[in-house]
mmCIF file of C-alpha atoms in Angstrom:
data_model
loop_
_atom_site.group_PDB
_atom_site.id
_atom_site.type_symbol
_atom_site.label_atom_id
_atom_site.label_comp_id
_atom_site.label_asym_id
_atom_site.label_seq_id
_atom_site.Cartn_x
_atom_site.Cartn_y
_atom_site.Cartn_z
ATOM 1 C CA UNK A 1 43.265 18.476 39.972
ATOM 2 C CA UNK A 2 43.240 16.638 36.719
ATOM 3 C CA UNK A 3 46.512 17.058 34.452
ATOM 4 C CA UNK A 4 44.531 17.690 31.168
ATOM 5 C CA UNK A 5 43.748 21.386 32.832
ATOM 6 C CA UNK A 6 46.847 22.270 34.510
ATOM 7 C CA UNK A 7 48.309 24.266 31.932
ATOM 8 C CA UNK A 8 44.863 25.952 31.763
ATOM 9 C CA UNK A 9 45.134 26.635 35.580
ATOM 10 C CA UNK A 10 48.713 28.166 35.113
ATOM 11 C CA UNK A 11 48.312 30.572 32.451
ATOM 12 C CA UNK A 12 45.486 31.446 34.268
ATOM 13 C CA UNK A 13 42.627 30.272 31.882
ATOM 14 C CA UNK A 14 40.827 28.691 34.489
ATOM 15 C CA UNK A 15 40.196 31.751 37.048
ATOM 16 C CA UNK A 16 39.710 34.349 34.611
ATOM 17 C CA UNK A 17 37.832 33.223 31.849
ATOM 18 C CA UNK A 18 36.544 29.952 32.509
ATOM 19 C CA UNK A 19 35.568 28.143 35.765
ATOM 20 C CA UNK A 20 37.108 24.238 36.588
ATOM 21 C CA UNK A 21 35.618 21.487 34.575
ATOM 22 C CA UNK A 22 36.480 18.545 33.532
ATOM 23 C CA UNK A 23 37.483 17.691 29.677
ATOM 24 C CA UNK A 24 35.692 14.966 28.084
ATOM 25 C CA UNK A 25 36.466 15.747 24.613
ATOM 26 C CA UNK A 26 39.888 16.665 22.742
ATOM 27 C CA UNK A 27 39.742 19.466 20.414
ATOM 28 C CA UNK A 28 43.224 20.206 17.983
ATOM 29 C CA UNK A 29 43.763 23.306 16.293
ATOM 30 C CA UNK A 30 45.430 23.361 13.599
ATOM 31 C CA UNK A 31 47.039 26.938 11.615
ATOM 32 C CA UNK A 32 48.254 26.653 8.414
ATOM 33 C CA UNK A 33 51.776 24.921 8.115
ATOM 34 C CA UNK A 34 50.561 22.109 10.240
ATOM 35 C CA UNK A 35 50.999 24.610 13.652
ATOM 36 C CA UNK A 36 49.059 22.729 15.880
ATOM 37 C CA UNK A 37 47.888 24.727 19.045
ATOM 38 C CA UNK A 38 49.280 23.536 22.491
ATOM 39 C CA UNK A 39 48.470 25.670 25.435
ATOM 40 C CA UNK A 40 50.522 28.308 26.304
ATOM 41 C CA UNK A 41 53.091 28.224 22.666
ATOM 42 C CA UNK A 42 53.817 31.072 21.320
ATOM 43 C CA UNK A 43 52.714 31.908 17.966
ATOM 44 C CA UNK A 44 53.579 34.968 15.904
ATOM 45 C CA UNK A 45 50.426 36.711 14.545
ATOM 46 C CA UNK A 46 51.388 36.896 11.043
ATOM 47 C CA UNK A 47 51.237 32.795 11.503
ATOM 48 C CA UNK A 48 47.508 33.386 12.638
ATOM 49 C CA UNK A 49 46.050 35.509 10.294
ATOM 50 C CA UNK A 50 43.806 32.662 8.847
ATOM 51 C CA UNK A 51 41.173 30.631 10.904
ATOM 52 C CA UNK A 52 42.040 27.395 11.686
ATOM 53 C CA UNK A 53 41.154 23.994 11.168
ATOM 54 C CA UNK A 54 39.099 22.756 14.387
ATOM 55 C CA UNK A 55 39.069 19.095 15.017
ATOM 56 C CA UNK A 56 36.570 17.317 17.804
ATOM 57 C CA UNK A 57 37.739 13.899 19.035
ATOM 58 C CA UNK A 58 35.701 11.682 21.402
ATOM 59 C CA UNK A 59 31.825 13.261 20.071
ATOM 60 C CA UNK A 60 29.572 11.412 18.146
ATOM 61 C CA UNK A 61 26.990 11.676 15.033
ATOM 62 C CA UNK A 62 24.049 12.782 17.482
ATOM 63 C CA UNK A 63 26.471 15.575 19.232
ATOM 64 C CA UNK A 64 26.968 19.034 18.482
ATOM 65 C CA UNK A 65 29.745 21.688 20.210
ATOM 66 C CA UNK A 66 30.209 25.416 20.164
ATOM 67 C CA UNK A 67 33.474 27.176 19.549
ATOM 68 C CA UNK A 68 34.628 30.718 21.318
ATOM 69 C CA UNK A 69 38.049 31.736 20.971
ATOM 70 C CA UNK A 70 38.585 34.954 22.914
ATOM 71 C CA UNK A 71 41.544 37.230 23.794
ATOM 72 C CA UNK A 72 41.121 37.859 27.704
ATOM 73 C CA UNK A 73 44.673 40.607 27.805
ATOM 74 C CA UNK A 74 43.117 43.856 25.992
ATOM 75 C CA UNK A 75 44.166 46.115 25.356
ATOM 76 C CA UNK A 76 47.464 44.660 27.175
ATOM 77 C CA UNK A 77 47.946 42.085 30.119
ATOM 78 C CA UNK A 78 48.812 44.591 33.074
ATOM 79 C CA UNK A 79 45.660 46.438 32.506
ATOM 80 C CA UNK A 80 42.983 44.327 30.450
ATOM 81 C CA UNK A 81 39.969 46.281 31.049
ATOM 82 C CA UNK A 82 38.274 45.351 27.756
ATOM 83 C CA UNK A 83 38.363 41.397 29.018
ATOM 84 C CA UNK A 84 37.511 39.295 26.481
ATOM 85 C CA UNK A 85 37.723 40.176 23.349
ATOM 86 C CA UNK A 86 35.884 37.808 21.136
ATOM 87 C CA UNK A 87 37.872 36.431 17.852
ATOM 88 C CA UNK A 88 35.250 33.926 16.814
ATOM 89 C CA UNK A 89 32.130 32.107 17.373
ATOM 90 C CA UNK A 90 31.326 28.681 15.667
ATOM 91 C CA UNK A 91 28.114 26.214 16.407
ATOM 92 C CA UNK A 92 26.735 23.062 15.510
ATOM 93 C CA UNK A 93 29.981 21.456 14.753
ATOM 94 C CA UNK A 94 29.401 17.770 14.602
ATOM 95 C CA UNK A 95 31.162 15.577 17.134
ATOM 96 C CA UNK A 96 32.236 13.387 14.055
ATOM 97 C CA UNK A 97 33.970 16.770 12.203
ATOM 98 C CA UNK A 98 36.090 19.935 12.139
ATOM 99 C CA UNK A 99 34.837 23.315 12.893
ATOM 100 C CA UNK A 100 34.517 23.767 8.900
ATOM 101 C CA UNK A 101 30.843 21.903 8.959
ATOM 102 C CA UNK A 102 29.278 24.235 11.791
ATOM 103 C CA UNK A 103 27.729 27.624 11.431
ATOM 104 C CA UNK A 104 30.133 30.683 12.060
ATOM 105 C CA UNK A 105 28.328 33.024 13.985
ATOM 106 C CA UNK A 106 31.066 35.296 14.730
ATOM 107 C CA UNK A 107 33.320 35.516 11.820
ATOM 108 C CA UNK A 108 37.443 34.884 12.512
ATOM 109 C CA UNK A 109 39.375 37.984 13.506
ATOM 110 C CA UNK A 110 43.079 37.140 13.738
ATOM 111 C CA UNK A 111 44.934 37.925 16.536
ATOM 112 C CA UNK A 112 46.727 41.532 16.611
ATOM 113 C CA UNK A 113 48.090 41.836 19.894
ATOM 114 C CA UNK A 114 49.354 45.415 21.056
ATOM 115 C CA UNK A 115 50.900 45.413 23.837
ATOM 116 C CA UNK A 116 52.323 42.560 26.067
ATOM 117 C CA UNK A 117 52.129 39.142 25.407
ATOM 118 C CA UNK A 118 47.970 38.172 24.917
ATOM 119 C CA UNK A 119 46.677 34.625 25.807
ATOM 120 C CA UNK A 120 43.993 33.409 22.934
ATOM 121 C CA UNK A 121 41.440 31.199 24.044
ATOM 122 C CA UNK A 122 39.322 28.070 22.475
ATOM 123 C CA UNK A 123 36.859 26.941 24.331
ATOM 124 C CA UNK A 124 34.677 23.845 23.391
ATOM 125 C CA UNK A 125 31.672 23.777 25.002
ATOM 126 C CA UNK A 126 28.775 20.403 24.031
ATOM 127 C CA UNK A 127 24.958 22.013 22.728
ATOM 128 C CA UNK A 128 21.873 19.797 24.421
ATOM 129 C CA UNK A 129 21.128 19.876 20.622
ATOM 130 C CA UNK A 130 21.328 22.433 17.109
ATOM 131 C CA UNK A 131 20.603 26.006 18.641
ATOM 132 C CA UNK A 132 20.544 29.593 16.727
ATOM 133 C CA UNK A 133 23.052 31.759 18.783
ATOM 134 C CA UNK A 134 22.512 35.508 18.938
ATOM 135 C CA UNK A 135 25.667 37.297 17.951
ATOM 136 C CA UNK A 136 27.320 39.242 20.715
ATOM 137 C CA UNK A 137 26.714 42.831 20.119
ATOM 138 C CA UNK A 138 30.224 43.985 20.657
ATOM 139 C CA UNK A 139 33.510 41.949 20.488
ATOM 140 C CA UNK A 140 34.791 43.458 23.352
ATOM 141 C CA UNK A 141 34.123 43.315 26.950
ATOM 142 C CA UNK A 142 32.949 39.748 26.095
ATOM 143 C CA UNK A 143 32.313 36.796 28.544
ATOM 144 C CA UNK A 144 32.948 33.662 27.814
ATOM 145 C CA UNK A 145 31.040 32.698 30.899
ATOM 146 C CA UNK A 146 28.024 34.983 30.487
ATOM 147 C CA UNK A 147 27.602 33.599 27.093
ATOM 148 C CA UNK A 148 27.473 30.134 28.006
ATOM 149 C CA UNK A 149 24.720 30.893 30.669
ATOM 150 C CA UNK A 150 22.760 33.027 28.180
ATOM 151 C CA UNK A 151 22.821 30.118 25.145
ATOM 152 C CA UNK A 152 22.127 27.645 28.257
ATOM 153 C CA UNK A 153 25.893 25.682 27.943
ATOM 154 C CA UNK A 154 26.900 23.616 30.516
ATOM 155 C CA UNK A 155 30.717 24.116 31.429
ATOM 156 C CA UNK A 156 33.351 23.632 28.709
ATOM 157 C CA UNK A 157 34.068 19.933 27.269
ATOM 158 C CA UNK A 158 37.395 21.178 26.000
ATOM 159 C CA UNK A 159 39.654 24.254 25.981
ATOM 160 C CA UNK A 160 43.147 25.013 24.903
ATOM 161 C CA UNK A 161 45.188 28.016 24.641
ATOM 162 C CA UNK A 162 48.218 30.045 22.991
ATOM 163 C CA UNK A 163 50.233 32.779 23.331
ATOM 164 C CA UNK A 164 50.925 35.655 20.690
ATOM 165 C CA UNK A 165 52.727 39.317 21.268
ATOM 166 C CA UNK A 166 53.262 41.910 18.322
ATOM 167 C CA UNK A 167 55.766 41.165 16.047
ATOM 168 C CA UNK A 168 58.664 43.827 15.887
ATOM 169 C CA UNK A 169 60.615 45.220 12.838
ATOM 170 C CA UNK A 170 63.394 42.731 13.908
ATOM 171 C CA UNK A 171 61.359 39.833 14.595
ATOM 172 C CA UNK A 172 60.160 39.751 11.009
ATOM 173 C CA UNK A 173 63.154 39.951 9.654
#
């Protein structure tokens, strides 16, 4: 197994939303206050309310990618029957940019988890070339792999992940 996805196999990524593949680009998210996204850190959703900055490294000028970020835990993690929810769909982003220069399909819905602590997933997948993407018709029971199929993606380039739980009276304080 290749170390790059190990912390996608152990928080269970790999399995249950996406299948193995092998990363050939490196994608950084960034949140406001320079948080940068590293799989399975904790974030607090009032530090996620915004979307982030998305940064390709390792495409090129004639490449373009596709961004889902999905929440694969609703309505909790014991009993996630509405697996995935979809937070946000973004395509044509040039390999030589950030997320800002591609089309949003599937406009940014921060992260308001109920119950449990949620796992939110970005997953970078490479086009064949510029495609128009139907959006999903709801954002939940979403598949990350179903869409891929449909909008004929290969498997994922890139993925990384973080973890976010709702914020109590005493947390905030």
């Amino acid at each position: 197994m290749s170390r790059p996805v190990e912390p996608l196999v152990v928080g269970r990524v790999i399995g249950e939303v996406l299948d193995s593949f092998r990363p050939s680009v490196r994608i950084l998210i960034t949140y406001s206050s320079n948080k940068l996204v590293f799989n399975g850190h904790e974030f607090y959703p009032s530090t996620v309310t915004s979307r982030p900055r998305v940064e390709v490294q390792g495409g090129d000028m004639r490449s373009f990618f596709t961004l889902v970020m999905t929440d694969p835990d609703v309505p909790g993690p014991s009993d996630p029957y509405l697996r995935e929810h979809l937070h946000w769909i973004v395509t044509d982003i040039p390999g030589t940019t950030d997320a800002s220069f591609g089309r949003e399909v599937v406009s940014y819905e921060s992260p308001r988890p109920n119950i449990g602590i949620h796992r939110f997933v970005f997953v970078l997948f490479k086009q064949k070339r510029r495609q128009a993407v139907s959006p999903p018709a709801s954002r939940d029971r979403f598949s990350t792999r179903r869409f891929a199929e449909e909008n004929g993606l290969d498997l994922p380039v890139a993925a990384v992940y973080f973890n976010s739980q709702r914020e109590t009276a005493a947390r905030r304080r």
